[in-house]
PDB file of C-alpha atoms in Angstrom:
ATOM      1  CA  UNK A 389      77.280 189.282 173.632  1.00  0.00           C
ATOM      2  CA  UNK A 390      79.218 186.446 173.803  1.00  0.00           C
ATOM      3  CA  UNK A 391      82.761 187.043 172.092  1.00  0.00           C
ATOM      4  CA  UNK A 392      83.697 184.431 169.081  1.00  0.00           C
ATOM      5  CA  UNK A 393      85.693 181.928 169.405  1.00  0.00           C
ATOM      6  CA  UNK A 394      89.041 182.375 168.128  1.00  0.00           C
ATOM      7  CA  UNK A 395      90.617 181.156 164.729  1.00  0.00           C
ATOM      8  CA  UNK A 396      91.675 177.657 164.786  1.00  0.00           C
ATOM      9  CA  UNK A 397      92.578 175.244 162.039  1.00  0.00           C
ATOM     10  CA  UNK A 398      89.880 173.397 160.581  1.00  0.00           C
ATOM     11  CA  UNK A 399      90.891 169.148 161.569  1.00  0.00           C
ATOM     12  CA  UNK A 400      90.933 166.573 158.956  1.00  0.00           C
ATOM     13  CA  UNK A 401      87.727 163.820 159.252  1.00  0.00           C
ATOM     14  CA  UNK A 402      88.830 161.083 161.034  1.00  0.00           C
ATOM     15  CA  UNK A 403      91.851 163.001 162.805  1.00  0.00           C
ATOM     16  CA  UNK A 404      93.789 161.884 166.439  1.00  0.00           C
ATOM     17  CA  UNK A 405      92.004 162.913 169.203  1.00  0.00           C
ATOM     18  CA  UNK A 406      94.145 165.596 170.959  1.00  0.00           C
ATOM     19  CA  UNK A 407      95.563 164.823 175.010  1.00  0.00           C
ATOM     20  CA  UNK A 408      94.946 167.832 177.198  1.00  0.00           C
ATOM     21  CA  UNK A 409      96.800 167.411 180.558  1.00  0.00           C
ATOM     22  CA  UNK A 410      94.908 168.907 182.818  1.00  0.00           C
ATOM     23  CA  UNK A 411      97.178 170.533 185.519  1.00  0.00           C
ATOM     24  CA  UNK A 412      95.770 172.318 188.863  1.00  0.00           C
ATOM     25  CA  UNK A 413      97.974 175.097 188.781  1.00  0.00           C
ATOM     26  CA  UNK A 414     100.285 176.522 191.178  1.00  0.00           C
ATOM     27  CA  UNK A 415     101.524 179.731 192.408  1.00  0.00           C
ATOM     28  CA  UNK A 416     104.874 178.140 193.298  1.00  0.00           C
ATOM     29  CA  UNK A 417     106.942 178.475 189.800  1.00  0.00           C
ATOM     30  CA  UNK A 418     108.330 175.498 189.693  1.00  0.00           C
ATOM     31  CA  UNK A 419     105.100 173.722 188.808  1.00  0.00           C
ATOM     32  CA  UNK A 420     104.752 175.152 185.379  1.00  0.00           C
ATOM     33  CA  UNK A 421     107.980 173.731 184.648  1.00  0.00           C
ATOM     34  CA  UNK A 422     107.048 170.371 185.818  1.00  0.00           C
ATOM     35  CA  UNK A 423     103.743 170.124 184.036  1.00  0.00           C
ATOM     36  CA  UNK A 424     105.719 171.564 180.585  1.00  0.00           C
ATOM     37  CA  UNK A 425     108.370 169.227 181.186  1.00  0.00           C
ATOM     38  CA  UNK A 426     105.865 165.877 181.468  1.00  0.00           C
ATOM     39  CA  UNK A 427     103.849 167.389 178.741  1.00  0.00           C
ATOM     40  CA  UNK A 428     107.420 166.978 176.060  1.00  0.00           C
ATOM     41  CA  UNK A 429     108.098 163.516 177.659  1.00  0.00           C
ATOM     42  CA  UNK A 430     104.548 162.248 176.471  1.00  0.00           C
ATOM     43  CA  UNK A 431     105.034 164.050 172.954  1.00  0.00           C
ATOM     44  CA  UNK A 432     108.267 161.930 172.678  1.00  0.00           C
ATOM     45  CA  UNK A 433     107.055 159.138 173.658  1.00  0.00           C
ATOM     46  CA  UNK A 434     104.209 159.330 171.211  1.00  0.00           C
ATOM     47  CA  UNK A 435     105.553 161.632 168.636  1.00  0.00           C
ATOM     48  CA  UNK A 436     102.837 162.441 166.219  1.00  0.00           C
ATOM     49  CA  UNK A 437      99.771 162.936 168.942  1.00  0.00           C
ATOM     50  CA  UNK A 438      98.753 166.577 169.844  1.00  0.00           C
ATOM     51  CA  UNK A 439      99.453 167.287 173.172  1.00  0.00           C
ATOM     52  CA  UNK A 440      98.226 170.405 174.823  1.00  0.00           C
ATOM     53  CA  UNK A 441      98.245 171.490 178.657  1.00  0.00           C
ATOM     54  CA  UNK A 442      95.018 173.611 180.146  1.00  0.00           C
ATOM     55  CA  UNK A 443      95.732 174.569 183.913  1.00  0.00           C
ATOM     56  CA  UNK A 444      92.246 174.989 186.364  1.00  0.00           C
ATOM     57  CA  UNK A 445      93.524 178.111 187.860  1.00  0.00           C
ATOM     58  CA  UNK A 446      96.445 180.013 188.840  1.00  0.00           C
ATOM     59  CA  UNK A 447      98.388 179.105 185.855  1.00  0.00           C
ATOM     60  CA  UNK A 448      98.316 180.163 181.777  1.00  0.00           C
ATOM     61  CA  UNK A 449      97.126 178.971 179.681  1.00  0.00           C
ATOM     62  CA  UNK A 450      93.978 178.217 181.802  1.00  0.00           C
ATOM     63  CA  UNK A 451      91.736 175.172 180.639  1.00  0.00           C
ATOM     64  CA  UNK A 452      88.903 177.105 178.728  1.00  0.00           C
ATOM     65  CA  UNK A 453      91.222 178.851 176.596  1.00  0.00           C
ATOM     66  CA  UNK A 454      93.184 175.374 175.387  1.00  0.00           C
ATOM     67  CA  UNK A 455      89.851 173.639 174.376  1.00  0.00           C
ATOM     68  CA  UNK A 456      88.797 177.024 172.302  1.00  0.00           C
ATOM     69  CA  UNK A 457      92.258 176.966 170.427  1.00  0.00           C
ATOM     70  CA  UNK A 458      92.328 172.684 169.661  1.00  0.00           C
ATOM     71  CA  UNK A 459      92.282 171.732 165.581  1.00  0.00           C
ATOM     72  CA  UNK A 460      90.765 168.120 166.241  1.00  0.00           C
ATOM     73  CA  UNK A 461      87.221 167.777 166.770  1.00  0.00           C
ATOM     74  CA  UNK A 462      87.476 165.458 169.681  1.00  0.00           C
ATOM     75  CA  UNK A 463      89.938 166.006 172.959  1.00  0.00           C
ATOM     76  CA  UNK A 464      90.443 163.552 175.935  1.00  0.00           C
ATOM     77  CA  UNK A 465      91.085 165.677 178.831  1.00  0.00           C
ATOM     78  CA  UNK A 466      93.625 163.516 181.433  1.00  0.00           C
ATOM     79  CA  UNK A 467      93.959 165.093 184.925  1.00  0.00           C
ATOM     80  CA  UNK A 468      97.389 165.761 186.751  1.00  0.00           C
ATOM     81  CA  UNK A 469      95.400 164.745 189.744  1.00  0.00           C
ATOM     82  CA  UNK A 470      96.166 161.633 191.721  1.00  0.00           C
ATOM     83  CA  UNK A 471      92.784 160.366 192.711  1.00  0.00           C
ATOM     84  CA  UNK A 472      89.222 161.336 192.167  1.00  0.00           C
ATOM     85  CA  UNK A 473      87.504 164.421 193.355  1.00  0.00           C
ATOM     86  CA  UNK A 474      85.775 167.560 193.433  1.00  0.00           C
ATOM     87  CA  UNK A 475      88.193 168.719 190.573  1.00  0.00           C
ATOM     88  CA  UNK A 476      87.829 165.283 188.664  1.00  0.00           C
ATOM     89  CA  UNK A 477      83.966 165.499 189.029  1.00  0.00           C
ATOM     90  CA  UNK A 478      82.942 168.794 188.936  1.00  0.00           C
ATOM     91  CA  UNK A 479      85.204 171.489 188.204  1.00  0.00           C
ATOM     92  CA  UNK A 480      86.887 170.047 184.453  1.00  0.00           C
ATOM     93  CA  UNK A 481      83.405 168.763 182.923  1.00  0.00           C
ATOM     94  CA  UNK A 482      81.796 172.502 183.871  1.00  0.00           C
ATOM     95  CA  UNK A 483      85.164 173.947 182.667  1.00  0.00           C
ATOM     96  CA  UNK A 484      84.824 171.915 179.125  1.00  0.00           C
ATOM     97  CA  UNK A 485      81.304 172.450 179.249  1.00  0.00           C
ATOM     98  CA  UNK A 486      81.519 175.101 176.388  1.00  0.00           C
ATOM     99  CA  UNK A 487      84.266 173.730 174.734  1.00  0.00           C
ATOM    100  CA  UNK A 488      83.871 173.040 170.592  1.00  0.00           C
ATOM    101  CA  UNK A 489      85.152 170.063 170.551  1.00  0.00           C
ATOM    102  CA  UNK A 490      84.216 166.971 171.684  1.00  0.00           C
ATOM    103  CA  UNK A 491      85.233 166.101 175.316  1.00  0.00           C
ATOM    104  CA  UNK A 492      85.815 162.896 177.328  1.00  0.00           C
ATOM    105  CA  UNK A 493      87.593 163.163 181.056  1.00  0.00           C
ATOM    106  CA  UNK A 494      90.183 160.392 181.661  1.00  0.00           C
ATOM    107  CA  UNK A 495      90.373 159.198 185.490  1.00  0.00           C
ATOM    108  CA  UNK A 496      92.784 160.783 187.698  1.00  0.00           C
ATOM    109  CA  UNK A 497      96.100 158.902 187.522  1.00  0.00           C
ATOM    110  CA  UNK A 498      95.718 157.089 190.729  1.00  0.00           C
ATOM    111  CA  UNK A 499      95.392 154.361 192.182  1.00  0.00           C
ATOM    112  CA  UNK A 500      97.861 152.700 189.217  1.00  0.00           C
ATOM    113  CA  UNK A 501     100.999 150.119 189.376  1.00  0.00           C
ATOM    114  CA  UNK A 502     102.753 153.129 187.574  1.00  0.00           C
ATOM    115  CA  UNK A 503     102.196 155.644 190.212  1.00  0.00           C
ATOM    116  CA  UNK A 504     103.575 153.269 192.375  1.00  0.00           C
ATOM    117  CA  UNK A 505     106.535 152.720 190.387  1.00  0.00           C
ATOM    118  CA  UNK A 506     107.029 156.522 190.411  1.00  0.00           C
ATOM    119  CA  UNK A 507     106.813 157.095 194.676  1.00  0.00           C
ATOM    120  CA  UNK A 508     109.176 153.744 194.778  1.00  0.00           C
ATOM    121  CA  UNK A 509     111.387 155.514 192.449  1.00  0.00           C
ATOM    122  CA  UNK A 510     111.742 158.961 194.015  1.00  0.00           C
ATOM    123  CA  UNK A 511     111.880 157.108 197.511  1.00  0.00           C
ATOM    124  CA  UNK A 512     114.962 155.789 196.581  1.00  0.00           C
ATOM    125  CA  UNK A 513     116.155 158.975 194.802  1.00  0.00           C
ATOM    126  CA  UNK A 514     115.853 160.263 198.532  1.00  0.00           C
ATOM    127  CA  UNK A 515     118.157 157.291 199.938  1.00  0.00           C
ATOM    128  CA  UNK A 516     115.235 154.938 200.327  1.00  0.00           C
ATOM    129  CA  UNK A 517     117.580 151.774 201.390  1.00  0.00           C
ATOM    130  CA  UNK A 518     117.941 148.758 198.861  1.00  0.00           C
ATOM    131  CA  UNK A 519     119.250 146.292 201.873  1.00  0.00           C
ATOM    132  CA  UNK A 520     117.507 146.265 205.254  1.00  0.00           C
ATOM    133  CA  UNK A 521     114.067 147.856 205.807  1.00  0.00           C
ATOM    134  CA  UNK A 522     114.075 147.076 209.477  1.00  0.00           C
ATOM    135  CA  UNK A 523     112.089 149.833 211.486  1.00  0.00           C
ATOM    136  CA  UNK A 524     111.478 151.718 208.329  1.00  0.00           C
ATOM    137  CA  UNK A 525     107.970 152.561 207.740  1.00  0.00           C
ATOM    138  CA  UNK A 526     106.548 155.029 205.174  1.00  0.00           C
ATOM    139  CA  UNK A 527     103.715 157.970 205.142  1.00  0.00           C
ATOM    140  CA  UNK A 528     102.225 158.748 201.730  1.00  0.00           C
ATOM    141  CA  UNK A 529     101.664 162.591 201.608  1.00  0.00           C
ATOM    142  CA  UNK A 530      98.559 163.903 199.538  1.00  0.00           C
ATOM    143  CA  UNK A 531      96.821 167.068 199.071  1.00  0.00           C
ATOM    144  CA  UNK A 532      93.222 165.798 201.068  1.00  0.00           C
ATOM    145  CA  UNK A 533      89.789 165.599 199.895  1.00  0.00           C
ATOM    146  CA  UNK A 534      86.449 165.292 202.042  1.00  0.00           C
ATOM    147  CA  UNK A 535      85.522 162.895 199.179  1.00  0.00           C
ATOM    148  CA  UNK A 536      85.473 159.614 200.506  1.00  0.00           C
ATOM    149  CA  UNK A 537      86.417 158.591 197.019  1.00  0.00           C
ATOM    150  CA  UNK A 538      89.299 160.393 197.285  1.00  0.00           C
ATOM    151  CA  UNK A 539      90.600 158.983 200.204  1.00  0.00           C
ATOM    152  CA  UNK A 540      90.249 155.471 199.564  1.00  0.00           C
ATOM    153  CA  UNK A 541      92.015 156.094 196.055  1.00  0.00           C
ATOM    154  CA  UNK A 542      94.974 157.401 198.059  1.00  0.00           C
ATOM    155  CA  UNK A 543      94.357 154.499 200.813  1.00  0.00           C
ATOM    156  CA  UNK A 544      94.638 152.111 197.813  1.00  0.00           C
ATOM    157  CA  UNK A 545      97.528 154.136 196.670  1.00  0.00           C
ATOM    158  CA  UNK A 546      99.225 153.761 199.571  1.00  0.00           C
ATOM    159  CA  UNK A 547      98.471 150.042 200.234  1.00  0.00           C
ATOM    160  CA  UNK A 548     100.217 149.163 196.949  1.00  0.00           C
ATOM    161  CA  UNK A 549     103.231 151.491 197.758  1.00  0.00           C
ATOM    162  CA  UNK A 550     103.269 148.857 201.333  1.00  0.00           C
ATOM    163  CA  UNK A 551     103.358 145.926 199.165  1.00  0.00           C
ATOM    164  CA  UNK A 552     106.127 147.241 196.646  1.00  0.00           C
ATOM    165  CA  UNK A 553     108.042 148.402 199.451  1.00  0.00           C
ATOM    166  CA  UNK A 554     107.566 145.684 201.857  1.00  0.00           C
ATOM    167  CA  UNK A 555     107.005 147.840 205.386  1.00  0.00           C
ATOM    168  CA  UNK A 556     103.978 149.835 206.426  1.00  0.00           C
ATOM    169  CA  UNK A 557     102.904 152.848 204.628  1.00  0.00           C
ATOM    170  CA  UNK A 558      99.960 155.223 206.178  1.00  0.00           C
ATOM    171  CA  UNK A 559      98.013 157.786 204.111  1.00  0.00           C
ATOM    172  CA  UNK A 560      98.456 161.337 205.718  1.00  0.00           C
ATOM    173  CA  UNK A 561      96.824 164.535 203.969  1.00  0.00           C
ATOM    174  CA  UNK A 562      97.976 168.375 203.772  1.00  0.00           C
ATOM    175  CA  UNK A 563      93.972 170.135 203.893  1.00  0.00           C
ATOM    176  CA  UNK A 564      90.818 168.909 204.554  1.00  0.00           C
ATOM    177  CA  UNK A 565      91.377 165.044 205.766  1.00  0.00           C
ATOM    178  CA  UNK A 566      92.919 163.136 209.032  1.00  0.00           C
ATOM    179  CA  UNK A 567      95.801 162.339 209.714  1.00  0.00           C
ATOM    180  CA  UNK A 568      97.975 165.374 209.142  1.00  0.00           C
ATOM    181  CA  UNK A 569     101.309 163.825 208.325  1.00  0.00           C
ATOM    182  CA  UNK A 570     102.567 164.864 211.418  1.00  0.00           C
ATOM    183  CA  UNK A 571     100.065 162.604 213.039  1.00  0.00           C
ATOM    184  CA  UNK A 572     100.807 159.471 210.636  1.00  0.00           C
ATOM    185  CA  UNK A 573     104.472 160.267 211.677  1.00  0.00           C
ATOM    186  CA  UNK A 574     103.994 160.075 215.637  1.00  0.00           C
ATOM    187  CA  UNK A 575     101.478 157.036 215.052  1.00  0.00           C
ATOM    188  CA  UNK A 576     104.429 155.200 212.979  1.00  0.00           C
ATOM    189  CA  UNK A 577     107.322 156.398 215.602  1.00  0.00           C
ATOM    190  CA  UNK A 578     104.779 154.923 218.422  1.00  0.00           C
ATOM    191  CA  UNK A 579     104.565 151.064 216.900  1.00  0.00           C
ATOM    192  CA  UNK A 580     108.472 151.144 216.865  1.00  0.00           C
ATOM    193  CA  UNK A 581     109.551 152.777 213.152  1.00  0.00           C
ATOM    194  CA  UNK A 582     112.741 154.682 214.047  1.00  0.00           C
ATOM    195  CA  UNK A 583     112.772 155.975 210.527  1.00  0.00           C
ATOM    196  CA  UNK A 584     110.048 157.257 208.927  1.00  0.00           C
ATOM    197  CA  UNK A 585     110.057 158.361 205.429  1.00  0.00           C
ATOM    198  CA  UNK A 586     107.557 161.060 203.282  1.00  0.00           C
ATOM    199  CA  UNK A 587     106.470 159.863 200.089  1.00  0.00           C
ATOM    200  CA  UNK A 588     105.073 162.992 198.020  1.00  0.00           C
ATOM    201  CA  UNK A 589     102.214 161.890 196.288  1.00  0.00           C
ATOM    202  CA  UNK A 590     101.937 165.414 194.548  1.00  0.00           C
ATOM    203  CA  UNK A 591     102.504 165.516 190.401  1.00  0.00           C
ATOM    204  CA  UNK A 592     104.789 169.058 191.163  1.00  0.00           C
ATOM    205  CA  UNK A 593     106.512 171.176 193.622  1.00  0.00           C
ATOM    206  CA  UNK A 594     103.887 173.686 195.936  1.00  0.00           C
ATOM    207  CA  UNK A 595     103.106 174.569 198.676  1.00  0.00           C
ATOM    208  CA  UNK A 596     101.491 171.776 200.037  1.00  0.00           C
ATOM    209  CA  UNK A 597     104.035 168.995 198.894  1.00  0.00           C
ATOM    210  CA  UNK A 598     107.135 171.409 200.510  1.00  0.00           C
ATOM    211  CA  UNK A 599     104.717 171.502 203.955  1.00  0.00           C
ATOM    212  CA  UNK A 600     104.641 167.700 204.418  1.00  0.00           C
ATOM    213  CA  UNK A 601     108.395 167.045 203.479  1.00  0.00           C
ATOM    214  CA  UNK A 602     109.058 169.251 206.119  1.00  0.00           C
ATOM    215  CA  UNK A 603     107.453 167.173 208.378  1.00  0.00           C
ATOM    216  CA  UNK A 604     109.858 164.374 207.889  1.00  0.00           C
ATOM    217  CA  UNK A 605     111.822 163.442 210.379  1.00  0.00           C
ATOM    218  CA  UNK A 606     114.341 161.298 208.156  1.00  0.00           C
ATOM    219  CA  UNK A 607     113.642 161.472 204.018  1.00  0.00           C
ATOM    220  CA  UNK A 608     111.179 163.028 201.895  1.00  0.00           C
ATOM    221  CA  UNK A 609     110.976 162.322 198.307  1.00  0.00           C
ATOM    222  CA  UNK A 610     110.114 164.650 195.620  1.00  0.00           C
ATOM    223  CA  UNK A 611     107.000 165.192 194.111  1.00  0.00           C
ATOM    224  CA  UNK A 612     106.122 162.737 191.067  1.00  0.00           C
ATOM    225  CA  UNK A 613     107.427 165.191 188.559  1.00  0.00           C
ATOM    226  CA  UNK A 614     108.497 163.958 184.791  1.00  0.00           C
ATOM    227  CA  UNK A 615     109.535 160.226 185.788  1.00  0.00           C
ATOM    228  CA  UNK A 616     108.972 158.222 182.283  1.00  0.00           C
ATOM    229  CA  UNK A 617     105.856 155.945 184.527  1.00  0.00           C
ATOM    230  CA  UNK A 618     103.804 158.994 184.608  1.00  0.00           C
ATOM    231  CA  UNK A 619     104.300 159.857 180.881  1.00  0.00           C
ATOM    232  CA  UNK A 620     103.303 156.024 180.778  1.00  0.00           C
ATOM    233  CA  UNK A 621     100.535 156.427 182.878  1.00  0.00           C
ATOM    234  CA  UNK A 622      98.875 159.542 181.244  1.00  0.00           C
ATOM    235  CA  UNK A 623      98.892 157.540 177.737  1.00  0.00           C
ATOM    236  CA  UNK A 624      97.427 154.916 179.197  1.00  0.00           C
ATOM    237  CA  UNK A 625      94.534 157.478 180.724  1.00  0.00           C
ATOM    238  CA  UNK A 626      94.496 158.581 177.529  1.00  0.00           C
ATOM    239  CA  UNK A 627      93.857 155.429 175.292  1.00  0.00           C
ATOM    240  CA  UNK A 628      91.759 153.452 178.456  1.00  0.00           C
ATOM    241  CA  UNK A 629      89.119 156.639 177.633  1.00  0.00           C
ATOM    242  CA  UNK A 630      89.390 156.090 173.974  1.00  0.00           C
ATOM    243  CA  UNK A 631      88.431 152.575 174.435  1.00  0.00           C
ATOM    244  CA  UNK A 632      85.082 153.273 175.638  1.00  0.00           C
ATOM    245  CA  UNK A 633      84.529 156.292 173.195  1.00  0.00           C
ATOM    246  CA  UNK A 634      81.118 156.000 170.876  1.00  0.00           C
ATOM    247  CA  UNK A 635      81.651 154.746 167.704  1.00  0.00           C
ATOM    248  CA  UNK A 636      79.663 157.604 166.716  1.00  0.00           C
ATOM    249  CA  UNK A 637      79.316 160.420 168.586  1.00  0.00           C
ATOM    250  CA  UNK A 638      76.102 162.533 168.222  1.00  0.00           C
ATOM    251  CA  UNK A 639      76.988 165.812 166.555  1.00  0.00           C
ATOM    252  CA  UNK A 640      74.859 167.599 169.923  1.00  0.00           C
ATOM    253  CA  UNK A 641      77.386 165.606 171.946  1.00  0.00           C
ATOM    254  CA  UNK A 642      79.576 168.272 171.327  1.00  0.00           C
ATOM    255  CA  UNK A 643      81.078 170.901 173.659  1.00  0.00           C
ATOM    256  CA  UNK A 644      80.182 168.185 176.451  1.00  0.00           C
ATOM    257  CA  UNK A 645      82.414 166.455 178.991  1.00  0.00           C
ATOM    258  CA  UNK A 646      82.096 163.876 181.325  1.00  0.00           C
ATOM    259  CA  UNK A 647      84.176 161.805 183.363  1.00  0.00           C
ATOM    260  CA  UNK A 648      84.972 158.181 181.427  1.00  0.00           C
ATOM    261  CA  UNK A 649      83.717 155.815 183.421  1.00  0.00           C
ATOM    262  CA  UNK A 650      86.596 153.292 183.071  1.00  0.00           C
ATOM    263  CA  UNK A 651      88.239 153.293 186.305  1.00  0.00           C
ATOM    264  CA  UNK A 652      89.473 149.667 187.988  1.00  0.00           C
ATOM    265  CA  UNK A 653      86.849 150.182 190.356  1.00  0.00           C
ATOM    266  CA  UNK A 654      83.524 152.304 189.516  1.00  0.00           C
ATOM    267  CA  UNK A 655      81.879 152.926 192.427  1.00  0.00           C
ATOM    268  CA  UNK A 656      78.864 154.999 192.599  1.00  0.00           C
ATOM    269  CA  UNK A 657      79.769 158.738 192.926  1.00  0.00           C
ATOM    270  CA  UNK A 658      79.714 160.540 196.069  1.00  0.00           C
ATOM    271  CA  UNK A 659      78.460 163.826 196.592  1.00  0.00           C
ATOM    272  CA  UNK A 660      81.393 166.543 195.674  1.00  0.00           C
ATOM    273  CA  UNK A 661      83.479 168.627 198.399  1.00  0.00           C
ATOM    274  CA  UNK A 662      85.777 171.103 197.202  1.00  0.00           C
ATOM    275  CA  UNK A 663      89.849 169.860 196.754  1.00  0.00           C
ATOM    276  CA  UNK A 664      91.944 171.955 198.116  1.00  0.00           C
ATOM    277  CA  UNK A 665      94.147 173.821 195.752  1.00  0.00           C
ATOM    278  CA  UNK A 666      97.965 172.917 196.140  1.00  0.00           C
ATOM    279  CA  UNK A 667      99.060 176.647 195.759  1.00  0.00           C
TER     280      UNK A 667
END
């Protein structure tokens, strides 16, 4: 027998659809506190709008449990992922599948100008150089999918990083895609960049973002963290998915997810490998 649902306060008609940030989840502590800490900046910067975090595993409150507890009828569900995936696909829409509300997924944050903005940011947080670039070249470190998607999200990632930053910048992955960042490091060090630099393209600390800044050989940024462009970027994940919401959805529409199909560039879906989990 299926156990009920628990209590939750009945919404007003017409009420603001509540923001779930979807988080992986981490067994490295300091990724709860990162999530928690981006989930207050986006409640201040929109006070008023419910925000509410659901993790995928590792981490409370897990995902199912968030959606059974919301008091609007509708949620948009906004990944802490930085390009789309196995996770993005697969794993959130089955996890919402049962939900009570109504459910929309939001792309994954990247590729976006304000992702961007975030890597140049903690790049020079690291001691990123505001003069000469000369022999400076950059590897963008991400987690690694076997779906092509994936990869040519953080490709496209990590071509507008080159353009913001004005030297080269190679995609390297922790699990489950070439190069390692060791690899995008020697190729780099081989063309004639003397100083190479790590650009964590992870939204927290784990283990896989403390694996490839210790494969630096001269900076390593931190991890994306709370920097105000990705409290920015998650509202604007949020209202892009509102935009293309039904005017009126069907009442047997609810307790269903899918991913909003609102990205820059919506390419026919791959088949699904699993993403790694950063823990």
């Amino acid at each position: 027998m299926t156990p009920p649902h628990p209590p939750r306060e009945d919404p007003a008609p017409g009420s603001t659809p509540t923001l779930v940030l979807v988080a992986h989840g981490s067994r490295d502590p300091r990724a709860l506190h990162t999530v928690r800490a981006l989930q207050a900046r986006v409640r201040a910067l929109r006070p008023g709008l419910p925000v509410r975090l659901g993790h995928i595993e590792l981490n409370e409150p897990r995902l199912p449990d968030t959606l059974t507890r919301l008091a609007t009828p509708e949620a948009v569900l906004v990944p802490l992922l930085l390009s789309r995936g196995y996770h993005v696909k697969q794993d959130i829409p089955e996890l919402a599948a049962h939900a009570r509300a109504h459910t929309r997924v939001a792309p994954p944050l990247g590729p976006h100008p304000l992702l961007v903005e975030t890597l140049h940011d903690r790049l020079v947080e690291a001691g990123w150089p505001t003069g000469s670039r000369a022999a400076s070249a950059v590897v963008l470190a991400a987690a690694g999918s076997r779906d092509p998607e994936s990869q040519r999200d953080t490709a496209r990632t990590a071509r507008l990083l080159a353009t913001r930053l004005g030297v080269p910048v190679i995609p390297a992955f922790a699990s489950a895609a070439a190069p390692t960042v060791p690899e995008a490091v020697r190729t780099l060090t081989a063309r004639g960049h003397h100083r190479v630099a790590v650009a964590s393209c992870f939204t927290a600390p784990g283990r896989f973002a403390t694996q490839c800044a210790e494969a630096a050989p001269w900076i390593a940024s931190a991890p994306l963290g709370a920097h105000p462009a990705m409290a920015r970027l998650i509202l604007h994940r949020y209202d892009q998915t509102l935009g293309t919401r039904p005017r009126a959805p069907h009442p047997q529409a609810r307790g269903t997810a899918r991913p909003a199909t609102v990205t820059s560039r919506n390419e026919p879906m791959a088949a699904p490998d699993p993403h790694p989990a950063d823990a």
